[in-house]
Amino acid sequence: MADIRDVAQRAGCSIATVSRALNSPQLVRPETLARVQAAAAELKFRPNALGRQLRGERTGLIGVMLPTLGNPVFADCLEGIEAAIDGTGRRLLLVTTQYDPERERNAIETLLQQRVDGLLLTLADAEHSALVDDLAAEGVACQLVYNDAPQRPCVSVDNRSAAAQGVAMLIEAGHRDIVMVTGALHASDRAKRRYLGYCDAMQAAGLTPLPAFEIDFNSGARGERVREWLAQRERDGARPTALFCSNDLLALGVMRALREAGLRVPDDMSVLGFDGLAVGELLSPTLATVVQPSVEIGRHAAQRLLAQIDGRDGRTGAATAPADASLGHALILPHEIRRGGTVAAPPRTKDRH
Amino acid sequence: MADIRDVAQRAGCSIATVSRALNSPQLVRPETLARVQAAAAELKFRPNALGRQLRGERTGLIGVMLPTLGNPVFADCLEGIEAAIDGTGRRLLLVTTQYDPERERNAIETLLQQRVDGLLLTLADAEHSALVDDLAAEGVACQLVYNDAPQRPCVSVDNRSAAAQGVAMLIEAGHRDIVMVTGALHASDRAKRRYLGYCDAMQAAGLTPLPAFEIDFNSGARGERVREWLAQRERDGARPTALFCSNDLLALGVMRALREAGLRVPDDMSVLGFDGLAVGELLSPTLATVVQPSVEIGRHAAQRLLAQIDGRDGRTGAATAPADASLGHALILPHEIRRGGTVAAPPRTKDRH
DNA sequence: ATGAAAGCGCTAACAG
DNA sequence: CTGTTAGCGCTTTCAT
C-alpha cells in the first residue's frame, strides 16, 4: 500500500508538502497541489489514520458502550449518537456489555487504549460505580447516557418522576393493586429510580407500595416465571390489577405471558411500560408507556461530548475551567406519558375497597 | 499519560523488556516481570494501541457497515457479530449509511483509512456495486451480510426461494390476489430477489404476478400512501386479499395503515412479512413472516471474516491460495416460515373465481 | 511555498 | 533473559 513517501516521490516533492496538500491545501501552490493530488490518485494513496492519530492530539474516535442492542431503546439512542457525529469526521467504536460490570471495566479500558477522544457510556449502575469518578479524575471526556445521576455528566429523563407520573395514571384509572415488574433492581440505577417513583405515586395516593417483582432478564423461561408468580398471587387472593413494567421490552414479554396464562390485557390486567419503543404503538392494544426521547438522548449526549472535547483545546493545569460547566452535570430531557390500550379500569370483581 | 519508557525507567529495565513483559510474559524472568507489572500499575500505564497498530500487521479492528439500526434486523445481526468477536480481543468500528450509496463509499474509505483488519458490510445493492470488486482486488478481507449475491463472499438466506415459500403459503391459504409491498426495488438487492420469489410462487400456481407496490421508506406519510393506494385499488375493484411485505418493519407500518383505513387483519386482508423480528411474535395477531436467522447471519459472517483474516498470515503473491475457498462464496443459511395470525383465508366476498 | 528532521508509542529483529 | 536500534506513517516546527 502506497504511503506518503511514495506520493512525495511521484509528485516530486517532500512528504511535508504532501501532508500539507492533503490537510491544508491553501498552504500549497496550486500547481504543486495538483501534482500531489494526481500522484495520490494514481497510487490509490489511502492516508493511514493510525500514523496521524499517533502523532496528533486527537484520534477522532468516540467510544460508545451500551448494555445491549437487543433492546431497541439502545439502538435508537445509537441512531441519535450517529446523527450527532455525522459530518464531524468522527467514528464510533462500539462495545456492548450485557449489563455485566466486569465487561464494563474491560470495555472502557479497551476504548481508552485505543485513545478515543471521549466516551459515551450507559452503565448498569452509575451511582455505585467508581469508574466514572476515575474517568473524571483522569480527565477523560465522558457523558453517561440514560443513567440518571444528578451530579454526573449525563443525559437522561427524570426516571423517578416519570415513573411516578405513569403510575399516577394507573391510579387515576382506578387501580389500587399495582405491582412493579423489573429486572434485577440492584443491577440498574434506572430501575431503582423508577421503583422510587412507583413508591412516590402509591404513597401520594395513600396506597402502600408493594415489593417489586424482580425477574431475571437472562433466564430463558421468563414467561414461565411470570405465570408461576401470577398463580401464586392468585392463590393468595392478591393478584394485582395493573403491572408497571420497568421497560417496554419487559412489558411485551409480560403481556405474552399473561396471554398464555389466559389473562386478557387490559380487561383482566392493565400493563404500563417504560421507554416508548416505536413498536408499542403498532401493537393492538397499543402499549401505554412512559416515553423517553431515546434518539434525542443519544443526540444530546453526543453533542455534549463533542462540546466537552472541543472545550479542551490546549488547556492544561489548574487554571483551566471547563468550557461550559453545565456539561459536567445532568441534562434532563422531558418525558411523556403515552396513553394506550393496555391500560383500562380494573375489573369490577377486583374492586374490593 | 505514562508511556512505555516511563515504565521501563521505573522498573529499571529497557522498554523492550516492558513490551515483552506485557505481551509475552513467559519470555521474561518472573522477578523482572513482577517489577514491570508493579511499575505499570503504579504509573497507571495504559498501552497505546495506536503505537502497536502502527507498528504491527493488524489493528484488531473490524469495520461494520449497516444501513440503519432503526430496523431491529440489523441490530440483531450486530449482536451476532459482537458475540462472534467476543473474546478475540477485537473491536468494532461501526458506521450506518441510511441506504445511501454515497455514504457507503465514504464509510468504507474511512474504515480502510483506520486500517481495519476486515469489513462486514450490508450494501444497499451488492450486485450492482463495483465497490466489492474493488475491495476484492485490493485484497481486503470482507464479508457481505444479508446481501444475497451467489458469487460473492456473503452470508444470507436464499431470499428468492424464501419469499417464494412465503407466498406459496398465502396461495395455499386460498389467496389469489396477492401484492408485494416494498421499499424502492432498485435500491435493494434483497427486495429484488424477494420479488422474484413472489413471481416464482405466483407463476407456479398459475397466477399472474402483479407489479410490486413500491413505497418510499423515508417519506413520513407512509400510512397515507398506503391508504391512497388501497382506495385506488378498491375503486378498480382490484383490492388484493393478501400483502407480502418485503420486511417486517414495513409490514407493521402497513398493518397500522390498514387498521386506520378500517380494514381488519386478517379478516379483510392477510399480511405476510419477512425477517422474523422477535416483536412479530408478541403482536396479536402474531405476524406471519419469513424468518431469517439474523443473529446467526451476523455471527457466521463475523466468523468467516475472522477465518479469512487469520488465513492470511504472512501469505503473499500468486502462490497463495485462500485458506478456505468457501469463504469467497456465499453461505446460505436456512430460513423458516413462521405461520401467524395475520394470515387467514381470504374473505368470501373476494372469492370471485 | 517547500524541505529536513524530530518524534508520537510501540514491536521485533539482532546482539549479547 | 535483556538491551539496542530501527522503523511503522504521519504532522509539525524550524529553516530556507
Tab-separated table of C-alpha atoms (C1' of nucleotides) in Angstrom, chain D residues 1-11 13-16:
chain	number	residue	atom	x	y	z
D	1	DC	C1'	16.810	-13.372	29.631
D	2	DT	C1'	17.632	-8.489	28.335
D	3	DG	C1'	19.195	-4.200	25.825
D	4	DT	C1'	19.930	-1.520	21.466
D	5	DT	C1'	18.078	0.018	17.484
D	6	DA	C1'	15.346	0.739	13.551
D	7	DG	C1'	11.388	1.902	11.989
D	8	DC	C1'	5.503	1.740	11.345
D	9	DG	C1'	3.144	6.617	8.565
D	10	DC	C1'	2.256	10.794	9.669
D	11	DT	C1'	2.389	16.007	11.298
D	13	DT	C1'	8.255	23.045	13.921
D	14	DC	C1'	12.209	25.284	12.132
D	15	DA	C1'	14.763	26.677	8.418
D	16	DT	C1'	15.322	28.217	3.925
